[in-house]
Every structure is written in C-alpha cells, then in structure tokens.
Short mmCIF file of C-alpha atoms and ligand atoms in Angstrom, two decimals:
data_model
loop_
_atom_site.label_atom_id
_atom_site.label_comp_id
_atom_site.label_asym_id
_atom_site.label_seq_id
_atom_site.Cartn_x
_atom_site.Cartn_y
_atom_site.Cartn_z
CA MET A 1498 87.54 135.03 77.24
CA SER A 1499 88.81 131.60 76.33
CA ALA A 1500 88.45 128.27 78.10
CA GLU A 1501 91.21 126.02 79.39
CA VAL A 1502 89.41 122.80 78.55
CA GLY A 1503 86.40 121.68 76.56
CA VAL A 1504 83.96 118.87 77.35
CA ILE A 1505 82.14 117.28 74.47
CA GLY A 1506 78.94 115.45 75.33
CA THR A 1507 76.66 116.79 78.03
CA GLY A 1508 74.89 113.63 79.11
CA VAL A 1509 74.98 112.90 82.82
CA MET A 1510 78.64 111.83 82.93
CA GLY A 1511 79.81 114.69 80.69
CA SER A 1512 77.77 117.29 82.58
CA ASN A 1513 79.03 116.16 85.94
CA LEU A 1514 82.64 116.00 84.80
CA ALA A 1515 82.33 119.47 83.27
CA ARG A 1516 80.90 120.83 86.55
CA ASN A 1517 83.71 119.18 88.50
CA LEU A 1518 86.27 120.76 86.15
CA ALA A 1519 84.63 124.18 86.32
CA ARG A 1520 84.67 124.13 90.11
CA HIS A 1521 88.34 123.26 90.38
CA LEU A 1522 89.68 125.29 87.47
CA ALA A 1523 87.87 128.42 88.60
CA ALA A 1524 89.23 127.99 92.11
CA ARG A 1525 92.76 127.50 90.85
CA ALA A 1526 93.18 130.00 88.06
CA GLY A 1527 89.85 131.52 87.24
CA ALA A 1528 89.88 129.38 84.12
CA ARG A 1529 86.64 128.39 82.39
CA VAL A 1530 85.26 125.23 80.82
CA ALA A 1531 83.70 125.16 77.37
CA VAL A 1532 80.94 122.62 76.68
CA TYR A 1533 79.71 121.32 73.38
CA ASP A 1534 77.02 118.85 72.46
CA ARG A 1535 75.63 117.93 69.07
CA ASP A 1536 72.34 118.74 70.73
CA VAL A 1537 73.29 122.36 71.36
CA GLU A 1538 70.13 122.99 73.39
CA ARG A 1539 71.24 120.31 75.84
CA ALA A 1540 74.54 122.10 76.39
CA GLN A 1541 72.71 125.41 76.77
CA ALA A 1542 70.35 123.87 79.31
CA LEU A 1543 73.34 122.61 81.32
CA ALA A 1544 74.84 126.09 81.38
CA ALA A 1545 71.49 127.62 82.39
CA GLU A 1546 70.98 125.08 85.19
CA HIS A 1547 74.47 125.65 86.57
CA PRO A 1548 75.31 129.34 86.32
CA GLU A 1549 77.92 128.83 89.06
CA ALA A 1550 79.97 126.78 86.57
CA ASP A 1551 80.18 129.76 84.20
CA PHE A 1552 80.35 127.47 81.15
CA LEU A 1553 81.18 128.76 77.70
CA VAL A 1554 78.70 127.01 75.39
CA ALA A 1555 80.02 126.19 71.93
CA SER A 1556 77.66 125.90 69.00
CA SER A 1557 79.88 123.72 66.79
CA PRO A 1558 83.26 121.94 66.87
CA ALA A 1559 84.80 124.96 65.13
CA ASP A 1560 83.26 127.28 67.70
CA LEU A 1561 84.62 125.04 70.45
CA ALA A 1562 88.10 125.18 68.91
CA SER A 1563 87.90 128.97 68.78
CA LYS A 1564 86.90 129.14 72.45
CA LEU A 1565 89.83 127.02 73.71
CA SER A 1566 93.23 128.44 74.58
CA GLY A 1567 96.11 126.53 73.05
CA PRO A 1568 97.37 123.96 73.06
CA ARG A 1569 93.74 122.95 73.12
CA VAL A 1570 92.38 120.16 75.30
CA ALA A 1571 88.97 118.60 74.65
CA ILE A 1572 87.56 115.71 76.64
CA LEU A 1573 85.07 113.47 74.86
CA MET A 1574 82.32 112.17 77.13
CA VAL A 1575 80.22 110.43 74.51
CA ASN A 1576 79.18 106.83 73.97
CA ALA A 1577 81.93 104.38 73.05
CA GLY A 1578 81.97 103.29 69.40
CA ALA A 1579 80.55 105.27 66.47
CA ALA A 1580 79.72 108.39 68.51
CA THR A 1581 83.33 108.59 69.68
CA ASP A 1582 84.67 108.16 66.14
CA SER A 1583 82.39 110.84 64.86
CA ALA A 1584 83.34 113.31 67.63
CA ILE A 1585 87.05 112.64 66.98
CA ASN A 1586 86.61 113.25 63.25
CA ASP A 1587 84.85 116.55 63.98
CA LEU A 1588 87.72 117.70 66.21
CA VAL A 1589 90.50 116.63 63.87
CA GLU A 1590 88.95 118.97 61.29
CA VAL A 1591 89.28 122.01 63.56
CA PHE A 1592 92.19 121.26 65.91
CA GLU A 1593 95.85 122.06 65.20
CA PRO A 1594 99.09 120.17 65.75
CA GLY A 1595 99.93 120.02 69.46
CA ASP A 1596 96.28 120.04 70.56
CA ILE A 1597 95.02 117.13 72.64
CA ILE A 1598 91.89 115.02 72.24
CA VAL A 1599 90.99 113.03 75.34
CA ASP A 1600 88.55 110.14 75.18
CA GLY A 1601 86.97 109.79 78.63
CA GLY A 1602 84.47 107.09 77.62
CA ASN A 1603 84.57 103.35 78.13
CA SER A 1604 86.30 102.67 74.80
CA LEU A 1605 87.83 99.35 73.87
CA PHE A 1606 91.59 99.81 74.33
CA THR A 1607 92.42 98.46 70.88
CA ASP A 1608 90.11 101.13 69.39
CA THR A 1609 92.04 103.71 71.43
CA ILE A 1610 95.35 102.46 70.04
CA ALA A 1611 94.00 102.63 66.48
CA ARG A 1612 92.41 106.07 66.96
CA GLY A 1613 95.64 107.40 68.42
CA GLU A 1614 97.56 106.28 65.35
CA THR A 1615 95.09 108.04 63.05
CA VAL A 1616 94.83 111.24 65.06
CA ARG A 1617 98.60 111.55 65.45
CA GLN A 1618 98.92 111.71 61.67
CA ALA A 1619 97.43 115.21 62.00
CA GLY A 1620 99.98 116.05 64.71
CA ILE A 1621 97.23 115.93 67.34
CA GLU A 1622 97.73 114.03 70.60
CA PHE A 1623 95.19 111.39 71.57
CA VAL A 1624 94.77 110.28 75.16
CA GLY A 1625 92.47 107.52 76.41
CA VAL A 1626 91.38 108.07 79.99
CA GLY A 1627 89.45 105.40 81.87
CA ILE A 1628 87.10 107.20 84.24
CA SER A 1629 85.40 105.30 87.00
CA GLY A 1630 82.91 106.28 89.65
CA GLY A 1631 79.64 106.69 87.81
CA GLU A 1632 77.66 109.91 87.93
CA VAL A 1633 78.55 110.82 91.50
CA GLY A 1634 82.21 110.07 90.88
CA ALA A 1635 82.28 112.31 87.79
CA LEU A 1636 80.93 115.17 89.89
CA GLU A 1637 82.71 114.62 93.19
CA GLY A 1638 85.92 112.98 92.08
CA PRO A 1639 86.42 109.92 89.89
CA SER A 1640 89.35 107.56 89.69
CA MET A 1641 91.20 108.15 86.41
CA MET A 1642 93.52 105.92 84.45
CA VAL A 1643 95.44 107.89 81.84
CA GLY A 1644 96.97 106.41 78.68
CA GLY A 1645 99.05 108.67 76.46
CA THR A 1646 102.45 110.20 75.89
CA GLU A 1647 104.47 111.79 78.68
CA SER A 1648 104.07 115.22 77.07
CA ALA A 1649 100.29 114.89 76.87
CA TRP A 1650 100.21 113.73 80.51
CA SER A 1651 102.25 116.78 81.56
CA ARG A 1652 99.73 119.06 79.87
CA LEU A 1653 96.69 117.21 81.23
CA ARG A 1654 97.85 116.62 84.76
CA PRO A 1655 97.15 120.12 86.12
CA ILE A 1656 93.67 119.95 84.60
CA LEU A 1657 92.68 116.45 85.69
CA GLU A 1658 94.50 115.91 88.96
CA PRO A 1659 92.44 118.43 90.94
CA ILE A 1660 89.15 116.81 89.92
CA ALA A 1661 90.17 113.25 90.81
CA ALA A 1662 89.04 111.46 93.94
CA ARG A 1663 91.36 111.64 96.92
CA ALA A 1664 92.06 108.65 99.07
CA GLU A 1665 92.72 109.00 102.74
CA THR A 1666 96.03 107.52 103.67
CA GLY A 1667 97.27 105.76 106.71
CA ASP A 1668 94.14 104.39 108.35
CA GLY A 1669 93.35 101.73 105.81
CA HIS A 1670 89.89 103.08 105.10
CA ALA A 1671 88.67 103.77 101.61
CA GLU A 1672 86.78 107.02 101.36
CA SER A 1673 83.04 106.47 101.71
CA SER A 1674 81.02 107.77 98.86
CA VAL A 1675 77.43 106.73 99.17
CA GLY A 1676 76.80 109.69 101.42
CA HIS A 1677 77.22 113.01 99.72
CA VAL A 1678 75.65 116.35 100.43
CA GLU A 1679 75.04 119.45 98.40
CA SER A 1680 76.79 122.48 99.84
CA SER A 1681 75.20 125.88 99.78
CA ASP A 1682 76.83 126.74 96.47
CA GLY A 1683 75.44 123.61 94.87
CA ARG A 1684 78.74 121.77 95.08
CA ALA A 1685 78.60 118.16 96.09
CA GLU A 1686 80.97 117.37 98.90
CA SER A 1687 82.01 114.14 100.53
CA SER A 1688 80.21 113.37 103.73
CA ASP A 1689 81.39 111.38 106.70
CA GLY A 1690 78.33 109.15 106.47
CA ASP A 1691 76.34 111.17 109.03
CA GLY A 1692 75.81 114.00 106.62
CA ALA A 1693 78.61 116.19 107.95
CA PRO A 1694 80.90 117.48 105.19
CA VAL A 1695 84.45 116.22 105.29
CA ASP A 1696 87.04 118.93 105.01
CA ARG A 1697 89.44 117.40 102.51
CA ALA A 1698 92.15 119.85 103.52
CA GLN A 1699 92.28 118.05 106.86
CA VAL A 1700 93.25 114.68 105.43
CA ASP A 1701 96.43 113.73 103.66
CA PRO A 1702 95.14 113.75 100.10
CA GLU A 1703 96.27 111.35 97.44
CA SER A 1704 94.88 111.97 94.06
CA CYS A 1705 93.35 108.91 92.40
CA ILE A 1706 94.77 109.55 88.97
CA ALA A 1707 97.81 107.99 87.33
CA HIS A 1708 99.53 107.80 84.00
CA VAL A 1709 99.48 104.03 83.42
CA GLY A 1710 101.18 103.86 80.03
CA THR A 1711 100.94 105.05 76.46
CA ASP A 1712 98.09 104.81 73.91
CA GLY A 1713 95.49 102.25 75.05
CA ALA A 1714 96.84 101.68 78.57
CA GLY A 1715 94.26 103.85 80.35
CA HIS A 1716 91.31 102.13 78.73
CA PHE A 1717 92.95 98.74 79.19
CA VAL A 1718 93.31 99.27 82.95
CA LYS A 1719 89.74 100.62 83.12
CA MET A 1720 88.53 97.52 81.26
CA ILE A 1721 90.17 95.30 83.89
CA HIS A 1722 88.66 97.47 86.61
CA ASN A 1723 85.28 96.68 85.14
CA GLY A 1724 86.07 92.96 84.84
CA ILE A 1725 86.91 92.92 88.54
CA GLU A 1726 83.74 94.95 89.16
CA TYR A 1727 81.67 92.25 87.42
CA ALA A 1728 83.31 89.53 89.53
CA ASP A 1729 82.93 91.48 92.78
CA MET A 1730 79.24 92.15 92.09
CA GLN A 1731 78.58 88.52 91.18
CA LEU A 1732 80.39 87.23 94.28
CA ILE A 1733 78.33 89.55 96.49
CA ALA A 1734 75.12 88.47 94.73
CA GLU A 1735 76.03 84.83 95.33
CA ALA A 1736 76.65 85.53 99.02
CA PHE A 1737 73.18 87.09 99.19
CA ALA A 1738 71.60 84.09 97.43
CA LEU A 1739 73.32 81.73 99.87
CA LEU A 1740 72.32 83.62 103.00
CA ARG A 1741 68.76 83.77 101.75
CA SER A 1742 68.56 80.19 100.62
CA ARG A 1743 70.43 78.52 103.46
CA LEU A 1744 69.20 80.67 106.35
CA GLY A 1745 65.94 82.06 105.04
CA LEU A 1746 67.08 85.64 105.76
CA THR A 1747 65.01 88.45 104.30
CA PRO A 1748 66.75 90.99 102.04
CA SER A 1749 66.62 93.47 104.87
CA GLU A 1750 68.27 90.99 107.23
CA VAL A 1751 70.99 90.32 104.67
CA ALA A 1752 71.44 94.10 104.40
CA GLU A 1753 72.18 94.15 108.13
CA VAL A 1754 74.71 91.33 107.71
CA PHE A 1755 76.40 93.25 104.87
CA ARG A 1756 76.54 96.41 106.99
CA GLU A 1757 78.34 94.41 109.62
CA TRP A 1758 80.72 92.99 107.02
CA ASN A 1759 81.35 96.51 105.80
CA ARG A 1760 82.97 97.31 109.12
CA GLY A 1761 85.70 94.73 108.50
CA GLU A 1762 88.09 93.58 105.79
CA LEU A 1763 85.27 93.47 103.22
CA GLU A 1764 84.62 97.21 103.55
CA SER A 1765 83.91 98.49 100.08
CA TYR A 1766 81.61 100.68 98.07
CA LEU A 1767 79.93 97.66 96.46
CA ILE A 1768 79.10 96.03 99.83
CA GLU A 1769 77.86 99.40 101.06
CA ILE A 1770 75.50 100.00 98.14
CA THR A 1771 74.36 96.38 98.14
CA ALA A 1772 73.05 96.87 101.68
CA GLU A 1773 71.22 99.99 100.47
CA VAL A 1774 69.62 98.11 97.59
CA LEU A 1775 68.63 95.14 99.77
CA ASP A 1776 67.08 97.37 102.39
CA HIS A 1777 64.98 99.26 99.88
CA THR A 1778 61.21 98.60 99.74
CA ASP A 1779 59.29 98.86 96.50
CA ALA A 1780 56.76 101.67 96.92
CA ALA A 1781 54.22 100.14 94.52
CA THR A 1782 54.00 96.69 96.09
CA GLY A 1783 55.49 97.01 99.55
CA GLN A 1784 57.79 94.12 98.63
CA PRO A 1785 61.56 94.12 99.04
CA PHE A 1786 62.80 96.05 96.02
CA VAL A 1787 65.16 93.23 95.02
CA ASP A 1788 62.15 90.91 94.66
CA VAL A 1789 60.40 93.08 92.08
CA ILE A 1790 63.43 93.59 89.81
CA ALA A 1791 63.47 91.21 86.82
CA ASP A 1792 66.36 88.78 87.33
CA SER A 1793 67.93 89.43 83.94
CA ALA A 1794 71.22 91.34 84.18
CA GLY A 1795 72.41 93.77 81.53
CA ALA A 1796 75.97 94.41 80.43
CA LYS A 1797 77.59 97.03 78.25
CA GLY A 1798 80.47 94.82 77.29
CA THR A 1799 83.53 95.76 79.32
CA GLY A 1800 83.41 92.56 81.39
CA GLY A 1801 83.28 90.50 78.19
CA TRP A 1802 86.21 92.48 76.77
CA THR A 1803 88.23 91.64 79.89
CA VAL A 1804 87.56 87.95 79.36
CA LYS A 1805 88.27 87.98 75.61
CA THR A 1806 91.48 89.92 76.16
CA GLY A 1807 92.46 87.54 78.94
CA LEU A 1808 91.97 84.63 76.55
CA ASP A 1809 94.09 86.39 73.92
CA LEU A 1810 96.85 86.99 76.45
CA GLY A 1811 96.65 83.44 77.80
CA VAL A 1812 95.73 84.73 81.26
CA PRO A 1813 93.19 82.68 83.27
CA VAL A 1814 90.39 84.99 84.40
CA ALA A 1815 87.85 82.30 85.23
CA THR A 1816 86.03 84.13 88.01
CA ILE A 1817 85.55 87.20 85.85
CA ALA A 1818 84.43 84.96 82.99
CA GLU A 1819 81.87 83.26 85.24
CA ALA A 1820 80.55 86.64 86.32
CA VAL A 1821 80.05 87.62 82.67
CA SER A 1822 78.44 84.24 81.89
CA ALA A 1823 76.15 84.51 84.89
CA ARG A 1824 74.74 87.73 83.44
CA SER A 1825 74.32 86.05 80.05
CA LEU A 1826 72.60 83.05 81.63
CA SER A 1827 70.30 85.32 83.62
CA ALA A 1828 69.17 86.94 80.37
CA ALA A 1829 68.81 83.65 78.43
CA SER A 1830 65.05 83.41 78.94
CA VAL A 1831 64.42 80.57 76.47
CA LEU A 1832 67.19 78.46 77.97
CA ARG A 1833 65.96 79.17 81.47
CA SER A 1834 62.37 78.31 80.62
CA SER A 1835 63.53 74.81 79.72
CA GLY A 1836 65.16 74.63 83.15
CA THR A 1837 61.83 74.22 84.91
CA ALA A 1838 61.84 70.58 83.73
CA LEU A 1839 65.20 69.84 85.36
CA ASP A 1840 65.59 68.08 88.68
CA GLY A 1841 67.65 69.02 91.71
CA PRO A 1842 67.31 70.19 95.28
CA SER A 1843 64.90 73.03 95.90
CA ASN A 1844 67.05 76.15 96.05
CA ALA A 1845 64.88 79.05 97.17
CA THR A 1846 66.69 82.28 96.42
CA SER A 1847 63.69 84.61 96.25
CA ALA A 1848 60.39 85.23 97.99
CA ASP A 1849 58.53 83.46 95.15
CA ASP A 1850 60.73 80.41 95.48
CA GLU A 1851 60.31 80.42 99.23
CA ALA A 1852 56.53 80.44 98.86
CA ARG A 1853 56.65 77.70 96.22
CA THR A 1854 58.96 75.56 98.31
CA SER A 1855 56.78 75.75 101.38
CA ALA A 1856 53.63 75.07 99.30
CA ASP A 1857 55.31 72.00 97.82
CA ASP A 1858 56.11 70.96 101.38
CA GLU A 1859 59.36 69.45 100.28
CA ALA A 1860 61.77 67.91 102.76
CA PRO A 1861 64.70 70.14 103.80
CA THR A 1862 67.69 69.61 101.54
CA SER A 1863 70.23 69.32 104.33
CA ALA A 1864 70.73 69.25 108.07
CA PRO A 1865 69.85 72.28 110.22
CA VAL A 1866 72.50 74.97 110.08
CA ASP A 1867 73.87 77.39 112.67
CA ARG A 1868 73.13 80.95 111.59
CA ASP A 1869 76.29 82.61 112.86
CA THR A 1870 78.50 79.85 111.50
CA VAL A 1871 76.96 80.07 108.04
CA ILE A 1872 77.23 83.87 107.98
CA GLU A 1873 80.89 83.80 109.00
CA THR A 1874 81.70 81.01 106.54
CA VAL A 1875 80.05 82.87 103.66
CA ARG A 1876 81.85 86.08 104.67
CA GLN A 1877 85.21 84.36 104.54
CA ALA A 1878 84.32 82.66 101.27
CA LEU A 1879 83.35 86.00 99.76
CA PHE A 1880 86.60 87.65 100.87
CA THR A 1881 88.65 84.73 99.56
CA GLY A 1882 86.82 84.77 96.23
CA LYS A 1883 87.31 88.51 95.98
CA ILE A 1884 91.06 88.22 96.52
CA LEU A 1885 91.21 85.59 93.77
CA ALA A 1886 89.28 87.83 91.35
CA TYR A 1887 91.80 90.61 91.99
CA VAL A 1888 94.68 88.17 91.51
CA GLN A 1889 93.23 87.39 88.07
CA GLY A 1890 92.69 91.05 87.20
CA PHE A 1891 96.20 92.12 88.23
CA HIS A 1892 97.68 89.18 86.35
CA GLU A 1893 95.90 90.40 83.22
CA ILE A 1894 97.11 93.98 83.70
CA ALA A 1895 100.69 92.75 84.07
CA ALA A 1896 100.37 90.57 80.96
CA GLY A 1897 98.73 93.34 78.91
CA ALA A 1898 101.36 95.87 79.99
CA GLN A 1899 104.11 93.50 78.97
CA GLU A 1900 102.47 92.69 75.63
CA HIS A 1901 102.05 96.37 74.75
CA GLY A 1902 105.22 97.72 76.39
CA TRP A 1903 103.32 99.99 78.78
CA ASN A 1904 105.50 99.69 81.86
CA THR A 1905 102.35 99.98 84.00
CA ASP A 1906 103.02 100.34 87.72
CA LEU A 1907 100.62 97.88 89.37
CA GLY A 1908 101.05 99.55 92.75
CA GLU A 1909 99.91 102.83 91.18
CA VAL A 1910 96.85 101.08 89.77
CA ALA A 1911 95.89 99.79 93.22
CA ARG A 1912 96.59 103.22 94.67
CA ILE A 1913 94.22 105.05 92.32
CA TRP A 1914 91.47 102.46 92.82
CA ARG A 1915 91.31 103.20 96.57
CA ALA A 1916 88.79 106.00 96.11
CA GLY A 1917 86.42 107.32 93.50
CA CYS A 1918 85.96 104.15 91.49
CA ILE A 1919 83.27 101.49 91.76
CA ILE A 1920 85.58 98.79 93.18
CA ARG A 1921 87.09 101.05 95.83
CA ALA A 1922 87.67 99.05 98.97
CA ARG A 1923 89.72 98.93 102.14
CA PHE A 1924 91.43 95.90 100.67
CA LEU A 1925 93.07 98.03 97.94
CA ASP A 1926 95.41 99.41 100.62
CA ARG A 1927 96.77 95.88 101.01
CA ILE A 1928 97.47 95.63 97.29
CA THR A 1929 99.20 99.01 97.34
CA ASP A 1930 101.28 97.87 100.34
CA ALA A 1931 102.21 94.64 98.55
CA PHE A 1932 103.54 96.48 95.50
CA GLU A 1933 105.23 99.13 97.62
CA ALA A 1934 107.04 96.39 99.55
CA ASP A 1935 108.08 94.71 96.31
CA PRO A 1936 107.62 96.77 93.14
CA LYS A 1937 108.59 93.71 91.08
CA LEU A 1938 106.02 91.44 92.76
CA SER A 1939 105.21 88.76 90.18
CA SER A 1940 101.69 88.13 91.49
CA LEU A 1941 99.58 89.08 94.49
CA LEU A 1942 99.92 85.42 95.40
CA ALA A 1943 103.59 86.01 96.14
CA ASP A 1944 102.73 88.53 98.88
CA SER A 1945 102.52 87.17 102.42
CA TYR A 1946 99.32 89.05 103.33
CA PHE A 1947 97.47 87.53 100.39
CA GLN A 1948 98.97 84.09 100.98
CA ASP A 1949 97.92 84.21 104.63
CA SER A 1950 94.44 85.49 103.76
CA LEU A 1951 93.89 82.81 101.15
CA ASN A 1952 95.15 80.11 103.47
CA ALA A 1953 92.87 81.39 106.22
CA GLY A 1954 89.84 81.55 103.93
CA GLN A 1955 90.22 78.56 101.65
CA GLN A 1956 88.37 76.14 103.93
CA ALA A 1957 85.41 78.49 104.19
CA LEU A 1958 85.36 78.83 100.40
CA ARG A 1959 85.50 75.06 100.09
CA ASP A 1960 82.69 74.55 102.63
CA THR A 1961 80.56 77.22 101.00
CA VAL A 1962 80.97 75.77 97.52
CA ALA A 1963 80.24 72.24 98.79
CA ASP A 1964 77.18 73.41 100.69
CA ALA A 1965 75.87 75.38 97.72
CA ALA A 1966 76.39 72.41 95.40
CA SER A 1967 74.43 70.15 97.77
CA ALA A 1968 71.68 72.70 98.09
CA GLY A 1969 71.53 73.38 94.33
CA VAL A 1970 72.28 77.09 94.70
CA PRO A 1971 74.19 78.38 91.65
CA ILE A 1972 77.42 80.06 92.73
CA PRO A 1973 79.55 80.11 89.56
CA ALA A 1974 81.96 82.83 90.65
CA LEU A 1975 82.69 81.30 94.07
CA ALA A 1976 83.06 77.84 92.54
CA SER A 1977 85.41 79.06 89.83
CA ALA A 1978 87.46 80.98 92.40
CA LEU A 1979 87.92 77.75 94.35
CA SER A 1980 88.92 75.80 91.24
CA TYR A 1981 91.34 78.57 90.29
CA PHE A 1982 92.84 78.41 93.78
CA ASP A 1983 93.16 74.63 93.69
CA GLY A 1984 94.48 74.78 90.14
CA ILE A 1985 97.28 77.11 91.20
CA ARG A 1986 98.33 75.06 94.21
CA THR A 1987 98.11 71.68 92.43
CA SER A 1988 101.62 70.34 92.01
CA ARG A 1989 100.71 68.14 89.05
CA SER A 1990 97.68 69.01 86.99
CA SER A 1991 95.47 67.05 84.62
CA ALA A 1992 96.98 69.09 81.74
CA ALA A 1993 99.46 66.22 81.24
CA LEU A 1994 96.59 64.08 79.99
CA VAL A 1995 95.35 66.87 77.74
CA GLN A 1996 98.82 67.02 76.19
CA GLY A 1997 98.66 63.26 75.62
CA GLN A 1998 95.26 63.59 73.93
CA ARG A 1999 96.52 66.43 71.75
CA ASP A 2000 99.51 64.42 70.68
CA PHE A 2001 97.31 61.38 69.92
CA PHE A 2002 94.88 63.05 67.53
CA GLY A 2003 96.94 65.91 66.19
CA SER A 2004 100.64 65.13 66.64
CA HIS A 2005 100.80 68.32 68.69
CA THR A 2006 103.87 67.02 70.62
CA TYR A 2007 104.64 67.27 74.32
CA ALA A 2008 107.45 67.94 76.74
CA ARG A 2009 108.61 65.34 79.27
CA THR A 2010 109.17 65.69 82.99
CA ASP A 2011 112.45 63.76 82.97
CA ARG A 2012 114.40 65.38 80.13
CA SER A 2013 114.22 68.44 77.93
CA GLY A 2014 113.11 68.44 74.31
CA THR A 2015 109.95 68.10 72.25
CA PHE A 2016 108.44 64.63 71.79
CA HIS A 2017 105.78 62.78 69.81
CA THR A 2018 104.51 59.23 70.19
CA LEU A 2019 103.77 57.32 66.97
CA TRP A 2020 100.22 56.49 68.05
CA SER A 2021 99.12 54.89 64.80
CA GLY A 2022 102.43 53.05 64.40
CA ASP A 2023 104.35 51.04 66.91
CA ARG A 2024 103.79 53.67 69.67
CA SER A 2025 107.47 54.34 70.03
CA GLU A 2026 108.51 57.88 70.92
CA VAL A 2027 110.41 60.22 68.68
CA GLN A 2028 112.26 63.36 69.70
CA LEU A 2029 111.75 66.28 67.36
C1 6PG B 2272 82.56 102.71 86.50
C2 6PG B 2272 81.58 101.73 85.94
C3 6PG B 2272 81.00 102.27 84.68
C4 6PG B 2272 79.73 101.60 84.27
C5 6PG B 2272 79.94 100.25 83.71
C6 6PG B 2272 78.72 99.40 83.89
O1 6PG B 2272 83.68 102.30 86.69
O2 6PG B 2272 82.17 103.85 86.74
O3 6PG B 2272 82.19 100.52 85.69
O4 6PG B 2272 82.01 102.24 83.72
O5 6PG B 2272 78.86 101.53 85.34
O6 6PG B 2272 80.18 100.42 82.35
O7 6PG B 2272 78.87 98.37 83.07
P1 6PG B 2272 77.75 97.34 82.73
O8 6PG B 2272 76.58 98.11 82.18
O9 6PG B 2272 78.40 96.48 81.72
O10 6PG B 2272 77.41 96.66 84.01
#
C-alpha cells in the first residue's frame, strides 16, 4: 500500500504534523502517511508509539519515494539551514518531475526562493509553507502560509487544508488553545477551556491556511508573523514589568490582571499563556517561576530577519526591532554587568530588586499611584502598542509582496492568523474586517476602527511611556511604538534637517517644499542654490 504524503523529520514538530495528517487523511480517504528520518530508529519509535496513525516507515529517501503515490508530496520538517538543504538534495535524487517538495520549517524566504529555482531545474515543484502554532498547533491544527505555484497549491490543498486550525466566525473570539484534551483514541481535541471537547462540526469552520503567493511568500509571511510575535511578547513583558514596578504586584497578581484583560479586546493566546507562566510556582524553591528563570532571552533569528528585511524594503518596523534588541540586550551579560555602575531611579522589576530596594531604603521615585488607574492605563498602552506593531508588520508584508510580485491578500493573512498560530487574537477579526471592507486598504491606519482605537489609546501610551521613563523602567517596545505613532502623525518632521546635513557634507541634494526639482546648496562656495 502506498502513502499519499511523506513527512521527513520526526522531531516533535514533524511527529505531531505527521500524526495530524494521518488522522485526517485516514478519515477522509483511508490514505496513509509515510515518515522518514535520517535517524531511522526515531521514525520507527514514532510509528510504534502511535499505532493508530498507521505510519509507513521509510528506511531511506529512495524507500520513501517508492512508498509515495504520485505525484509525490513530501513535507520537510527539519531544521532550517543545512539540514533542509541536505534533505532537499536527498529528495531531488529520488523524486521525478511533477513531484512536490514542501519545506515546512522556518526557512529564510530568500533561501526558499533560491531552493525553488534549483529544484525546479529537475522539474520538481518546491513549496515553502510557514507553519505556526508550535507543538500543539502541529498536532491539533496549525496556521499555514503557503508559497508556491497555483498547480502545487491545488495538489497540496486537499492534504493540508483538513489539518489546519479552524477559526470560529461571527462572534469575534479567537479559538482558545491552551486547553486541549486527549480523546479516548489518543487524538488531541480542542477544549472549551473547562475541559469539555468542542465539537468542531458545530461551529462554522474556516480553515487557517492560505496560498499567499509564489516561491518565498509563505516563509516571508511566516517571518513577519514571528516579527509581530516578538513585538507582542516584548510589549506584554513590558506591561508586566510596569505593573510589578509601579504597583508592587506579585507575578500571581499580574496573572489575575492578565486574565481579566483576556476577557476584552486584548484577548489572545499570548496573554493567556503569559498568565499561566506568571501564575506558575517553581517546585524547587517555592518562588514564582518567573523569578527563577535567567533573564536572558534566546532567539532563533526570525525576528531579526523581519527587521533586516524591513530595512532592505525601507519599511519602518521600529517596535519589532526594539523587541529583537531587547532580547539581545538581555543576553549581553558583559554590557549589563557594567550597568551596575550607572545611576537612575530604582526600578524594581523582580523580587530581588524589590528586596534590594527596600534594604537600601530609598525614597519612592514618584507620587503614590492609584492601582486601578495604572492597570487601565497600562492595558490601553499595551493594546495601542500592539496595534502599532501589527501596522508595521502588515506594512512590511505589503511592501514585500509588491517587491516580489506576490499579490498577497492581506485580509487572507489576517484571516488565517485568527486561530492556530502563536499571535492568534480576537483583534485579528478586526484586521480581517478592515481588509474585507476595503481590499485595497493602503494601511491599517486608514481603517476607522484602528484610527479610533489609536486615538482612544494614545494618551494612555503617552502616560505610560512618560511614567516608565521617570521611574527608570525600560520599555523599549512601548516607547518605540509611541515614537512611531507620533512620527506618522507629525505634519513636518525633523527629516528636513537630516536632508540639509546630507547635502552639506555629501552633496546628496534635496527637494524643496515650494517647487519641484532636485537642489544642492554650494556649502563650501557662496552658499547659493543650484537646481540639478
Ligand atoms: C510559531 C513560532 C515558532 C517558534 C519560533 C520561536 O509560529 O509557531 O513562532 O516558529 O516558536 O521560531 O522563535 P524564537 O526562538 O526566535 O523565539
């Protein structure tokens, strides 16, 4: 018996995706999934652990090719970079024209474009699919961003669409996904948060998968997803630091605040899991878990790619860039050790700091604050900052799509991010609505909901940034969001002076406000102006 699809790489993501595929393919057509791993024993162990999946285990790329019905489809779930190249090379050796290689890893989109060009020389299709949702998403239903030709998408759609997350429509709520239960057959199912399985047949399902363009488009959109993810996480972390520092709330108390926020416009997976993390107690010490984690953040690179690509495209993505830099700063131990000699207000953001501050018996840094007012102000600041991070991300998608001729539908992108992925949020419905109302929307800023929300929240963002600056609490993402906001609404920016400076030292020329043309001032001569 042959398999309809193969999965290469049986790490956690690959295993879970393969199980998800097996479940849906078997239900639909009795079709099977073949799995292959360079570590063949690992693939065999997966098949032994999950007999219900009825995997066909391949012992080599050639064996995998022989087990797949044509035109063959193989999904790579291996590490981005050299491992992906090597797996592609192995498949090109044994696949035939018309077969499809799918890269489901977090590959750099320019690598995907280049790999596609190479693989197509053998007549083989290459499709880059951004897959978001982590381990649980891979098993229960990820959000998937597909980049490839129309013909490849037609072949892949019946295979991938059934395994994608489904967003509920109509009520404005993103599907919850922290809660999940194992059903009697070992399948993970969505839960309604109280442990009761949700019958997906009851809701109007919308599959969180879309064809977002050719070649590198899928990985490009996934990259931006991750850039927004970095910004969202950093903004939430800054809100936590502020609530702790300004109000002295414990992590568990902040968790309660976040749970409350999660019932409103900030409802999102990241707020939901943040409350879980903050409420967790370290078993070894009895301390809040967040206080025993080293404050040095890792990064696999996708946030940095978003920023570099934004710079290349000339798109300002300052809040995302600050989120990436904040991780770098957190890990810069030598730099930070020199910081102990620097002055400023005491800015307790952890239990250690709180103890040190009270031992030092320092004077309070500012006037007493009203708890409810601070919480509401920080909530509004967080929501406003989050909108601005999305504005930046969607601007970059639009610019990238234009640069590469992808014709990416931004409304579709928002639609497939409403469930399954890490940044899923109630708020995505608003973005979908905005693009549905005006498919040619130039920016989220041109939509009245986002304008109204920003106008309603800007004062809170301003107050929060000012308060944090006075208190010495670092809030780079919130501060950059505010500067981005003010930069956009400024009718006349300081860039005029920068143009003057450029012309002075480099004859870089400038335009004038009062007439068209290109001009240069003879700075080292008589300072008269010439038109070029
Ligand atoms: C997702 C995640 C996933 C992964 C990130 C983490 O959408 O499922 O974004 O891709 O968790 O790569 O990235 P960092 O290690 O850089 O935080």
